[in-house]
PDB file of C-alpha atoms and ligand atoms in Angstrom:
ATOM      1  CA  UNK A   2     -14.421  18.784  -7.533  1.00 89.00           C
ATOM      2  CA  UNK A   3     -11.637  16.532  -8.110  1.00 97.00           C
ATOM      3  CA  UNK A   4     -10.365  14.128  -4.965  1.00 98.00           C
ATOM      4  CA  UNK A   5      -6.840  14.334  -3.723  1.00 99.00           C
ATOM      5  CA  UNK A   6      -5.198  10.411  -3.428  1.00 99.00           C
ATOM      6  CA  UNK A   7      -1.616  10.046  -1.779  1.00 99.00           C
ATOM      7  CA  UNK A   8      -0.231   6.345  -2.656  1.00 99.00           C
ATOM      8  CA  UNK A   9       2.730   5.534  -1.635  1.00 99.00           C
ATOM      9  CA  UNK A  10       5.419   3.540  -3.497  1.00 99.00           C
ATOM     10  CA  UNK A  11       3.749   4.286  -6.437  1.00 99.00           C
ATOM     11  CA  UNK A  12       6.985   3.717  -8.449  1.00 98.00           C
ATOM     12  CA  UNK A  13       6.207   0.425  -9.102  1.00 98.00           C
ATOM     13  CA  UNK A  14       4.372  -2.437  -8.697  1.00 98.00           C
ATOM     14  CA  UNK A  15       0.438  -2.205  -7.255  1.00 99.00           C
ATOM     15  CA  UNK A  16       1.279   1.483  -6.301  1.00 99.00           C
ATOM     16  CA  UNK A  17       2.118   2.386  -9.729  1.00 98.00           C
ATOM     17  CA  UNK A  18      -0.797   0.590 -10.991  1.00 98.00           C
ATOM     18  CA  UNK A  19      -2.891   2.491  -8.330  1.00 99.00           C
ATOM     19  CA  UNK A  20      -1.504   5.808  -9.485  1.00 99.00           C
ATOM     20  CA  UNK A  21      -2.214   5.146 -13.426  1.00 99.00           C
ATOM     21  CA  UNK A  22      -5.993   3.592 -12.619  1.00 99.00           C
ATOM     22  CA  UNK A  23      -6.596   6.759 -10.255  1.00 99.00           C
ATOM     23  CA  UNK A  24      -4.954   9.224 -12.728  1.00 98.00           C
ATOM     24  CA  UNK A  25      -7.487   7.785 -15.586  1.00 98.00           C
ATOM     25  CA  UNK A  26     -10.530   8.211 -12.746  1.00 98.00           C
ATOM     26  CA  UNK A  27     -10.120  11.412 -12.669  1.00 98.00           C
ATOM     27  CA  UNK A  28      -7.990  12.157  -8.708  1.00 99.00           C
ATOM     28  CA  UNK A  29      -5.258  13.935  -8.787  1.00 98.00           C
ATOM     29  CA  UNK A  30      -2.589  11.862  -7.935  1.00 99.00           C
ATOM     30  CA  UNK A  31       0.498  12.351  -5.293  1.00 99.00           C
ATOM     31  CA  UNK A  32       2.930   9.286  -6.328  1.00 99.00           C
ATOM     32  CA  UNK A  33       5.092   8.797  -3.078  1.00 99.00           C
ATOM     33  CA  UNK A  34       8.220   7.043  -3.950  1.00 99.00           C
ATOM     34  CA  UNK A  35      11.720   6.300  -2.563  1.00 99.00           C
ATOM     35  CA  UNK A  36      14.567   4.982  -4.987  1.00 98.00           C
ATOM     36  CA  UNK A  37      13.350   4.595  -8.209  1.00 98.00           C
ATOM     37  CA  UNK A  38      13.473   7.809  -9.764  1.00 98.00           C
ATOM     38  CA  UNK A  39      13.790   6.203 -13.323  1.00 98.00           C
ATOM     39  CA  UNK A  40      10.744   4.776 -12.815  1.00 98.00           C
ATOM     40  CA  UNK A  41       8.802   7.495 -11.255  1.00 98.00           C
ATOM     41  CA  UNK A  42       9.653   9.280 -14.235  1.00 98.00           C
ATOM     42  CA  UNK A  43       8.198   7.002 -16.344  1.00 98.00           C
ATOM     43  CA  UNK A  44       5.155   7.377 -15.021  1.00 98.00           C
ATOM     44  CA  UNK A  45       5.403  11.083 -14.713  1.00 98.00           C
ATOM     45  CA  UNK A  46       6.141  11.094 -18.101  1.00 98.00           C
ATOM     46  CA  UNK A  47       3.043   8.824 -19.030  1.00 98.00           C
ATOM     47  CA  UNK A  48       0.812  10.555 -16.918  1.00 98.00           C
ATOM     48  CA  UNK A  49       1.802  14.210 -16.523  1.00 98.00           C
ATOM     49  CA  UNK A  50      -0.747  15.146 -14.494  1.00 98.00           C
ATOM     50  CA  UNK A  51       0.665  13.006 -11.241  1.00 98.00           C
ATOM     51  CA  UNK A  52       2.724  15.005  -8.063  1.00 98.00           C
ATOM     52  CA  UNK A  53       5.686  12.863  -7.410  1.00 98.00           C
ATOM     53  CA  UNK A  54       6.363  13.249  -4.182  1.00 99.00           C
ATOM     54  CA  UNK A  55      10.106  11.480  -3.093  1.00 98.00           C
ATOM     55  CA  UNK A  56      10.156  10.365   0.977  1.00 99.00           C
ATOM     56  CA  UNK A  57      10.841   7.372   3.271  1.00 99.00           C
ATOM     57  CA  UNK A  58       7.942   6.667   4.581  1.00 99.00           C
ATOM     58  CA  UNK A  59       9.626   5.211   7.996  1.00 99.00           C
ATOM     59  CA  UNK A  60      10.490   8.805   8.592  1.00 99.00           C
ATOM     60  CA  UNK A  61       8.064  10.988   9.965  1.00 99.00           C
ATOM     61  CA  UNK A  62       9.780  13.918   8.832  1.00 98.00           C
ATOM     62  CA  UNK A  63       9.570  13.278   5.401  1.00 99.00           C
ATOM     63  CA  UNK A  64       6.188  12.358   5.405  1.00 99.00           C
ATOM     64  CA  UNK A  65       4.982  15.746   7.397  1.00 98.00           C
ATOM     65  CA  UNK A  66       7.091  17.319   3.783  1.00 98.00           C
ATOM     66  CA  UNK A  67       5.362  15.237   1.259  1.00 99.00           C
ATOM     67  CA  UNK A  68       2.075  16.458   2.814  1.00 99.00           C
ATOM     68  CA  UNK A  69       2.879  19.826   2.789  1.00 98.00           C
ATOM     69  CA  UNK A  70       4.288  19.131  -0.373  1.00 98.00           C
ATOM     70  CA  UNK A  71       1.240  17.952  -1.781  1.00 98.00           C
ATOM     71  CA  UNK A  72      -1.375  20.406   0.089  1.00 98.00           C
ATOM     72  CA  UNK A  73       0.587  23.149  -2.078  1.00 98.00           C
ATOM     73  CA  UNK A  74      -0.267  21.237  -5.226  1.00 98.00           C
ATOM     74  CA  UNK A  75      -3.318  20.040  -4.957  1.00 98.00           C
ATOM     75  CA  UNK A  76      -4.925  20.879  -1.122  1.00 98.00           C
ATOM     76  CA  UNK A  77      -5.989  18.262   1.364  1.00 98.00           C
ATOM     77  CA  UNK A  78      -5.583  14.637   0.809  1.00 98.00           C
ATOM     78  CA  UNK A  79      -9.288  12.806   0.396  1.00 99.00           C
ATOM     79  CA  UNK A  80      -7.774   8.938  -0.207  1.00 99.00           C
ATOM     80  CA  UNK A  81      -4.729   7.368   1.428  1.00 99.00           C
ATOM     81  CA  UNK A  82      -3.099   4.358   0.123  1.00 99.00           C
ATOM     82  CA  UNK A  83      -0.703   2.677   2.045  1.00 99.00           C
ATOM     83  CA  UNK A  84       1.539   0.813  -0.042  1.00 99.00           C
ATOM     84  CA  UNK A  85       4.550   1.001   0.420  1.00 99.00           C
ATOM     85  CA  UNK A  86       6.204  -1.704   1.655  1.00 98.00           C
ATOM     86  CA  UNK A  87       9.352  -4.377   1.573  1.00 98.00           C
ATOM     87  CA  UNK A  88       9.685  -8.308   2.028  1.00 98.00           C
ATOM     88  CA  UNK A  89      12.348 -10.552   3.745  1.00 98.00           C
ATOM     89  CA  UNK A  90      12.436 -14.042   3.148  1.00 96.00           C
ATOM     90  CA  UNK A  91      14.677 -16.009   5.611  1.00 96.00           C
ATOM     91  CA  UNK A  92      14.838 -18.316   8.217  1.00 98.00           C
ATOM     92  CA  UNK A  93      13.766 -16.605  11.673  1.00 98.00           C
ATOM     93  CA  UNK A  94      16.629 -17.834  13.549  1.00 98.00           C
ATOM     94  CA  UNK A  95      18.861 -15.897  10.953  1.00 98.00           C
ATOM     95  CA  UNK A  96      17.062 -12.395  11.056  1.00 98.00           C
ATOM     96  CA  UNK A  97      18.499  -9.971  12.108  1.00 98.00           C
ATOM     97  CA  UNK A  98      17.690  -7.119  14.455  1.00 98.00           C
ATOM     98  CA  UNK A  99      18.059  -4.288  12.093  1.00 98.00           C
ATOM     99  CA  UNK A 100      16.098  -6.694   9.249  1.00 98.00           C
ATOM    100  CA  UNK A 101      13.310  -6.380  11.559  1.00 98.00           C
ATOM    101  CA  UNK A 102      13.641  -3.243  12.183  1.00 99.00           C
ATOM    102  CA  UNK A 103      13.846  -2.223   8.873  1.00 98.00           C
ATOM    103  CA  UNK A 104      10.365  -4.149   8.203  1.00 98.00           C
ATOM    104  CA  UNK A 105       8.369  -2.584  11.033  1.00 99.00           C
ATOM    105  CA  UNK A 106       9.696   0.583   9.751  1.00 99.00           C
ATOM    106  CA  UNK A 107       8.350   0.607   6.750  1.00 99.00           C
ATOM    107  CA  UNK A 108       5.587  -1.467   6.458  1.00 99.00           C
ATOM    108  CA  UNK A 109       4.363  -0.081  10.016  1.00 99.00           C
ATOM    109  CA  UNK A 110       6.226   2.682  11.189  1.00 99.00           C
ATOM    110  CA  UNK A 111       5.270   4.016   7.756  1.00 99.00           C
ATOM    111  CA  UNK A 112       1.111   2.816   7.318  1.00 99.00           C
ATOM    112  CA  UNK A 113       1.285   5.057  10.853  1.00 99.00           C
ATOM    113  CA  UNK A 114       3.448   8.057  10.077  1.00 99.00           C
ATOM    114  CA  UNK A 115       0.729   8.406   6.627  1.00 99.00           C
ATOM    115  CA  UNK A 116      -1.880   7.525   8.511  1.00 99.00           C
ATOM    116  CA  UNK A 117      -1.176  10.518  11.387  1.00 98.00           C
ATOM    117  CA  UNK A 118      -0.765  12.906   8.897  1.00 98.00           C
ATOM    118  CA  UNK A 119      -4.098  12.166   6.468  1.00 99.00           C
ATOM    119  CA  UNK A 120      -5.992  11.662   9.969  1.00 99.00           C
ATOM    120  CA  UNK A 121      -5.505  15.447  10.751  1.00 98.00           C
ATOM    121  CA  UNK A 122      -6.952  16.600   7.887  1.00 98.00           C
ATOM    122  CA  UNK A 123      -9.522  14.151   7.200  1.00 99.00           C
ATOM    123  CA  UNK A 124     -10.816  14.827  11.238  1.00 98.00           C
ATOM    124  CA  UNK A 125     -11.048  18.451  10.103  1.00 98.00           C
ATOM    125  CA  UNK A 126     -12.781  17.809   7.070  1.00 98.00           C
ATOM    126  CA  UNK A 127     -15.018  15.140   8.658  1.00 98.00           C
ATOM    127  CA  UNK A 128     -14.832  12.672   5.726  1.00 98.00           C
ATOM    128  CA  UNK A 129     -11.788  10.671   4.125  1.00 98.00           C
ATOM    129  CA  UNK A 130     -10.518   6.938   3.056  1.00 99.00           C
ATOM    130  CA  UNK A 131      -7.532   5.050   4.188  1.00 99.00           C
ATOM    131  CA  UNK A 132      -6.918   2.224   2.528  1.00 99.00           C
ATOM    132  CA  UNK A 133      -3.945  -0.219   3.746  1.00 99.00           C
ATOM    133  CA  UNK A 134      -2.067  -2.718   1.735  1.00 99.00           C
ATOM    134  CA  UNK A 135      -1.582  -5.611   4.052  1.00 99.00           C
ATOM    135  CA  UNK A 136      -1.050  -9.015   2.957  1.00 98.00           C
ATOM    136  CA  UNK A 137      -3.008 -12.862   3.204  1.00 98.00           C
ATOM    137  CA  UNK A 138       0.220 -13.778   5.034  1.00 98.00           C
ATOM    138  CA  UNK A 139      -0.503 -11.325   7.629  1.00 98.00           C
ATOM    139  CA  UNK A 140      -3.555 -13.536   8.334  1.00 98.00           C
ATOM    140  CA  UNK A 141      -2.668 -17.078   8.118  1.00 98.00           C
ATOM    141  CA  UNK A 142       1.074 -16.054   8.643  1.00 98.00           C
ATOM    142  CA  UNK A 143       4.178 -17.316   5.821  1.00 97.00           C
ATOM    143  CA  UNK A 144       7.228 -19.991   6.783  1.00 97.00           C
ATOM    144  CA  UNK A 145      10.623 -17.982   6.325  1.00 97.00           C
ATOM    145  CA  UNK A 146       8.493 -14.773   6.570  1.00 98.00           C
ATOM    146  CA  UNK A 147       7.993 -14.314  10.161  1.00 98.00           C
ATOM    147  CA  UNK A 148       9.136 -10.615  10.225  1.00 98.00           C
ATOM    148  CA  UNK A 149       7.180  -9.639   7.020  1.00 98.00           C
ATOM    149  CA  UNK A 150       4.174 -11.546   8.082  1.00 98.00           C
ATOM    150  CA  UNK A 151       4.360  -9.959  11.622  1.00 99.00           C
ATOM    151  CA  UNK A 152       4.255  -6.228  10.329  1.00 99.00           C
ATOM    152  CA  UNK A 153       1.452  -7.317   7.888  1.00 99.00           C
ATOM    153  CA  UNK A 154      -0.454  -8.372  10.674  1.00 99.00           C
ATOM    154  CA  UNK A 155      -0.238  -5.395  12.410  1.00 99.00           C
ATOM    155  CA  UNK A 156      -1.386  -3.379   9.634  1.00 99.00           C
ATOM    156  CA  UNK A 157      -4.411  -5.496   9.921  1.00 99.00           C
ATOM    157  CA  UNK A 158      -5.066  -4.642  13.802  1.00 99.00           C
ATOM    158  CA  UNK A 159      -3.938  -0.924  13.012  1.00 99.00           C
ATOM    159  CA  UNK A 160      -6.868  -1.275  10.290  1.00 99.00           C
ATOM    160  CA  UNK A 161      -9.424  -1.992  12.728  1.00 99.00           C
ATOM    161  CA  UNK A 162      -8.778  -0.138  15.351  1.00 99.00           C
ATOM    162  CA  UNK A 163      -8.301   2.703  13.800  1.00 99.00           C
ATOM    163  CA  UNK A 164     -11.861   1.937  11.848  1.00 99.00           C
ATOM    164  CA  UNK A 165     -13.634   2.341  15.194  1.00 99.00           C
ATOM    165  CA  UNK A 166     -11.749   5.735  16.372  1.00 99.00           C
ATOM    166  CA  UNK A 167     -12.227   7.311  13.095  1.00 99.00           C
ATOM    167  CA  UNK A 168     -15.706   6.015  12.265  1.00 98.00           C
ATOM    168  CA  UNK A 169     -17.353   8.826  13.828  1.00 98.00           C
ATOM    169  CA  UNK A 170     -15.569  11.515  11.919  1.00 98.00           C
ATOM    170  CA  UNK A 171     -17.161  10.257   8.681  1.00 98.00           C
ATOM    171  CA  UNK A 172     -13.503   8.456   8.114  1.00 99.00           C
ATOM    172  CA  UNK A 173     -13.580   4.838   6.546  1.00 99.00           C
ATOM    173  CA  UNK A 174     -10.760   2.606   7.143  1.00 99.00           C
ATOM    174  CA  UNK A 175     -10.154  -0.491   5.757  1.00 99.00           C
ATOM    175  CA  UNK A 176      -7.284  -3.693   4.504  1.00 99.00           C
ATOM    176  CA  UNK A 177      -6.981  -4.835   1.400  1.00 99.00           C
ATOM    177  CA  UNK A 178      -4.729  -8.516   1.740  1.00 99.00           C
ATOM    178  CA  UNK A 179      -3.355  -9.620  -1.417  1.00 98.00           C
ATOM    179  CA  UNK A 180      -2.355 -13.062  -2.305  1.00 98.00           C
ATOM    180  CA  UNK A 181       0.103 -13.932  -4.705  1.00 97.00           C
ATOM    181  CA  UNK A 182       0.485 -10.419  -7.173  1.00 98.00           C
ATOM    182  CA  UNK A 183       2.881 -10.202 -10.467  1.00 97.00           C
ATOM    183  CA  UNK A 184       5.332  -7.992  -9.281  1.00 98.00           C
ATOM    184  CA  UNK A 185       9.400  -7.172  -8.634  1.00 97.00           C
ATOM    185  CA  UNK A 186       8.344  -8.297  -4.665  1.00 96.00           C
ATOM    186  CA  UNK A 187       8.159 -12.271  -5.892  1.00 95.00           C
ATOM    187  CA  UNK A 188      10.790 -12.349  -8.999  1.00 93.00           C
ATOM    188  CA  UNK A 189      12.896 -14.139  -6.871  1.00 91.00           C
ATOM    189  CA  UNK A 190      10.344 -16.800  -6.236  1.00 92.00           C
ATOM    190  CA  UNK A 191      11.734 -19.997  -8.150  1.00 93.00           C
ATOM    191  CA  UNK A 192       9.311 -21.370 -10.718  1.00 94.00           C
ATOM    192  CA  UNK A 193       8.671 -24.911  -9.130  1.00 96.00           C
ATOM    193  CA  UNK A 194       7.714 -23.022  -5.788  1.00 94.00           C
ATOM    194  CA  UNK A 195       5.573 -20.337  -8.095  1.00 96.00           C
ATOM    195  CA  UNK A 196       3.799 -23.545  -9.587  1.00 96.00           C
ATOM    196  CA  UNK A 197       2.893 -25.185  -6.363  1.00 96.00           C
ATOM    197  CA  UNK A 198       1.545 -21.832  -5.534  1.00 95.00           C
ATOM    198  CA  UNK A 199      -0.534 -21.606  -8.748  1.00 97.00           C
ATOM    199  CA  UNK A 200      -1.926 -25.113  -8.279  1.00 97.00           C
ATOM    200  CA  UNK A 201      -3.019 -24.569  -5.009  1.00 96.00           C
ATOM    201  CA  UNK A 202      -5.040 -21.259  -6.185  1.00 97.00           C
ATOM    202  CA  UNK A 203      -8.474 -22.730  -6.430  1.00 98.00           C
ATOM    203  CA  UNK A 204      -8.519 -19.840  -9.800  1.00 98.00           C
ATOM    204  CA  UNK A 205      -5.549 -21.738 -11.115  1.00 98.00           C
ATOM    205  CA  UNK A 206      -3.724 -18.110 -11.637  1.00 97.00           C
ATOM    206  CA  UNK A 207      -1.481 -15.816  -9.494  1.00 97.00           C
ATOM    207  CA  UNK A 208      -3.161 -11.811  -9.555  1.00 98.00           C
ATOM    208  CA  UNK A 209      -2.077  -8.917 -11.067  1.00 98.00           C
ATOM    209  CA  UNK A 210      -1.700  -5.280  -9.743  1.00 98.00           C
ATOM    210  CA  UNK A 211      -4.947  -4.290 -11.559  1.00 98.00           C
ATOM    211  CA  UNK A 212      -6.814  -6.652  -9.479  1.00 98.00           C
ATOM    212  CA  UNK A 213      -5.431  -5.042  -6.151  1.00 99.00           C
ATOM    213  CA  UNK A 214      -5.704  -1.416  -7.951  1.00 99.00           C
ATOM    214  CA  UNK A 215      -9.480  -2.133  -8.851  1.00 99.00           C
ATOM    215  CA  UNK A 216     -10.499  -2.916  -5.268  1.00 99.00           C
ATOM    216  CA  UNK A 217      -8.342   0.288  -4.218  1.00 99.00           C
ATOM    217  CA  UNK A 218     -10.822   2.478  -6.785  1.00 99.00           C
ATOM    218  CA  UNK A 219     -13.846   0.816  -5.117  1.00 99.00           C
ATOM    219  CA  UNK A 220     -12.937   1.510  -1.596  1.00 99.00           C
ATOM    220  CA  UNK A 221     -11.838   4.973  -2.301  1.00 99.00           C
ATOM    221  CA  UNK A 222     -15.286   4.970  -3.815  1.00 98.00           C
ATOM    222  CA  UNK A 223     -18.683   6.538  -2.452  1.00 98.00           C
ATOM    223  CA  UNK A 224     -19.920   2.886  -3.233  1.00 98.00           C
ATOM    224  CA  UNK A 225     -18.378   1.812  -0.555  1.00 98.00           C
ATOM    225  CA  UNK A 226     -19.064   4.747   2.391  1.00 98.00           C
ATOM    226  CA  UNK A 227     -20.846   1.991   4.619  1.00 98.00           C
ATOM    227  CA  UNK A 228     -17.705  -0.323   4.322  1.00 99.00           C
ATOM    228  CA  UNK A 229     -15.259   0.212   7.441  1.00 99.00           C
ATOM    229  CA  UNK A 230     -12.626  -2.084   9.318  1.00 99.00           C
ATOM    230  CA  UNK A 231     -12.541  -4.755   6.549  1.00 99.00           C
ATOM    231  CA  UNK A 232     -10.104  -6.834   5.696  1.00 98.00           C
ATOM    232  CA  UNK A 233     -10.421  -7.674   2.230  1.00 98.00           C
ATOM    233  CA  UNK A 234      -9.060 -10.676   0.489  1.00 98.00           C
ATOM    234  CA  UNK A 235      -7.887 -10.403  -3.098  1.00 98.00           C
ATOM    235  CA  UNK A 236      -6.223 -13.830  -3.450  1.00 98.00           C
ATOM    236  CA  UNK A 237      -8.079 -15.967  -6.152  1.00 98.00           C
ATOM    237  CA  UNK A 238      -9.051 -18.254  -3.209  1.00 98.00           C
ATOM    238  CA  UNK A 239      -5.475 -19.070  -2.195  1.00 98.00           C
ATOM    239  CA  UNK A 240      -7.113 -18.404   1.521  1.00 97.00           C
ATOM    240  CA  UNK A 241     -10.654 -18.682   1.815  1.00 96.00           C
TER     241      UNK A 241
HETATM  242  P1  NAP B  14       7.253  -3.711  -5.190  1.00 73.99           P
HETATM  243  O1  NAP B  14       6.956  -3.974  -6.619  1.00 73.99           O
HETATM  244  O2  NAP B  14       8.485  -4.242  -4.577  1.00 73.99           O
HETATM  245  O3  NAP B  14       7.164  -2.125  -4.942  1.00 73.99           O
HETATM  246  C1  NAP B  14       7.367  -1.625  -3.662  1.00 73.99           C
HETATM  247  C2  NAP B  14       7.112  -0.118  -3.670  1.00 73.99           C
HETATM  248  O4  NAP B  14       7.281   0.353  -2.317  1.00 73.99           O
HETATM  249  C3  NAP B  14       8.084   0.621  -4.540  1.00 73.99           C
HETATM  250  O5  NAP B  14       7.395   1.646  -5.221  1.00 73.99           O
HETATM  251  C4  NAP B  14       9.070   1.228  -3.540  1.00 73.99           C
HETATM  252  O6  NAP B  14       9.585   2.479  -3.939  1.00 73.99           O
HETATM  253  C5  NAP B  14       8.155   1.458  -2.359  1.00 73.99           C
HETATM  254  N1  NAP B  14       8.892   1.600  -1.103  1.00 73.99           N
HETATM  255  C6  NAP B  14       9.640   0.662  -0.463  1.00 73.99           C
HETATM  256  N2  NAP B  14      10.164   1.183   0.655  1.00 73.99           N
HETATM  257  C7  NAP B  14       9.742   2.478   0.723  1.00 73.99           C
HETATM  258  C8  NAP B  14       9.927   3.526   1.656  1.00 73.99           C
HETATM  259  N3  NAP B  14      10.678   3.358   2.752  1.00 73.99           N
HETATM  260  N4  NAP B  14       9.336   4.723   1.418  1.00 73.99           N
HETATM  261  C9  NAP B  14       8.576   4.904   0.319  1.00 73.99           C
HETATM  262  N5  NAP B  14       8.361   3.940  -0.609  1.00 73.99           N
HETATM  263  C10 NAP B  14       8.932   2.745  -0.397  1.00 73.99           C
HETATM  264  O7  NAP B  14       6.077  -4.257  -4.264  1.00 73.99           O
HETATM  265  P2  NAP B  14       4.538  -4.638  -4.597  1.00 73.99           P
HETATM  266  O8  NAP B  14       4.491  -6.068  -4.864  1.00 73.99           O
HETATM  267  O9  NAP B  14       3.943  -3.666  -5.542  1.00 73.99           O
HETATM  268  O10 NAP B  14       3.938  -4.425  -3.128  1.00 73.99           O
HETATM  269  C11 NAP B  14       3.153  -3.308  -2.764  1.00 73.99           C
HETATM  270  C12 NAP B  14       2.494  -3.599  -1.423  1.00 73.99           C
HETATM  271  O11 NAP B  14       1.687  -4.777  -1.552  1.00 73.99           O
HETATM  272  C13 NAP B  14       3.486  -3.895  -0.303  1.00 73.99           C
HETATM  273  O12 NAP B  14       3.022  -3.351   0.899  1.00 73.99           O
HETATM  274  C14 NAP B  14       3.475  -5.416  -0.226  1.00 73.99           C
HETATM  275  O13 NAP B  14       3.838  -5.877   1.052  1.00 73.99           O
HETATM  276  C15 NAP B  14       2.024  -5.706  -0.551  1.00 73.99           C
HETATM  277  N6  NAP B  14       1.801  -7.064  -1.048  1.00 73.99           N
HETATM  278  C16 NAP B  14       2.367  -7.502  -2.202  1.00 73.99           C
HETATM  279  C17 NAP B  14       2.130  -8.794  -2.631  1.00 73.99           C
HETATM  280  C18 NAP B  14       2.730  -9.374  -3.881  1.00 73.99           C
HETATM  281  O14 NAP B  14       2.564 -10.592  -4.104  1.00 73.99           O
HETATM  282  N7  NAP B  14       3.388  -8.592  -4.733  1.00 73.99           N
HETATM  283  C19 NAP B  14       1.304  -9.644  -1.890  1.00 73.99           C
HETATM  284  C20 NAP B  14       0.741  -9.166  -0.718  1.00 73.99           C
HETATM  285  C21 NAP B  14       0.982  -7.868  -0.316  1.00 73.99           C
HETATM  286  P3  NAP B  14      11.066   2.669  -4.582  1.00 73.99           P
HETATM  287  O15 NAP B  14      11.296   1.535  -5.532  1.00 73.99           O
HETATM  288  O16 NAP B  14      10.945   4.010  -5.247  1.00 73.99           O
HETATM  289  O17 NAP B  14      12.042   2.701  -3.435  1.00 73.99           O
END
């Protein structure tokens, strides 16, 4: 039988990449998305077999819709991915309060509204995959990214905590943290800064979405049932 996957913001970047290399393995897909509707389409219109499903992901409300959404389409959710997520570069002192908010909100508030939901029905179910996009700055932490590195951080700790609670209902959890990834999130990175980060990438290269979507498919795999609670690096050795 084919396995349900929710990713959300799948309208671009590594979620979109997730959706397409899911979509080709054979899931069906629910492509969670926010703004982008041009894009979304897109994809819809590459891959016609993919749900999209439109919420904010900071809002519980619209998540408990999306899954009801998707539980008419396709039934319950096997894979989680949460992806969605935004970036603030600034100096700490100049955050602001609702900046912050905004981040936890998303990139927390968000990994634990999905996360709620998928739980119920992968408790029931007694088997299921989360998988959380998190980030290498969430470990080692990122100058003028305090905010964004604090809610990636969190996802980490959410990871394995949540590992150990849901272990026993057959449910594995576990972090994926990117390094440096080709997508809209760094086009604003200048190119000196983008060299400096190249050169100090012991594989000389920054990654691609594929690279994050490829670990996604393994996780989400029965390859990996014994693998819970980790935090996995995809970073060509920026942080090793
Ligand atoms: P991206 O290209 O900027 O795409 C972000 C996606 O998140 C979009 O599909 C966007 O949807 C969606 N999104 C944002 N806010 C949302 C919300 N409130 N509700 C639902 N969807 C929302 O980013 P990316 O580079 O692919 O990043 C994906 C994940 O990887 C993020 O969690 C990011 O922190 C993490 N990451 C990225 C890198 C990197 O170098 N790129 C490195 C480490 C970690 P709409 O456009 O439809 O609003």
């Amino acid at each position: 039988m084919k396995k349900t996957v929710l990713i959300t913001g799948a309208s671009r970047g590594i979620g979109r990449e997730c959706a397409a290399l899911f979509c080709k393995n054979g899931y069906n897909v629910a492509a969670n998305y926010l703004n982008s509707e041009k894009e979304i389409n897109e994809l819809v219109r590459e891959y016609p077999d993919i749900l999209p499903v439109r919420a904010d992901v900071s809002d519980a409300e619209q998540v408990k819709s999306m899954f009801d959404k998707i539980s008419n389409q396709f039934g319950d959710v096997d894979v989680l991915i949460n992806n969605a997520g935004i970036a603030l570069e600034k100096l700490f002192t100049e955050t602001e309060k609702d900046e912050w908010d905004r981040l936890f909100g998303v990139n927390v508030d968000g990994v634990f509204n999905c996360s709620r939901e998928a739980a119920k029905i992968m408790i029931h179910n007694h088997k299921g995959k989360i998988i959380n996009i998190s980030s290498m700055w969430g470990v080692c932490g990122a100058s003028c990214e305090v905010a964004y590195s604090a809610t990636k951080a969190a996802v980490i700790g959410f990871t394995k905590a949540l590992a150990k609670e849901l272990g026993p209902s057959g449910i594995n959890v576990n972090c994926i943290t990117p390094g440096i990834i080709d997508t809209d999130m760094n086009r604003n990175i200048n190119s000196d800064i983008m060299q400096e980060l190249i050169s100090e990438t012991p594989l000389q290269t920054i990654g691609k979405s594929r690279d994050i979507a490829e670990t996604a498919l393994f996780l989400a795999s029965d390859s990996a049932d014994f693998i819970t609670g980790q935090i996995i690096g995809v970073n060509g050795g920026f942080l090793i």
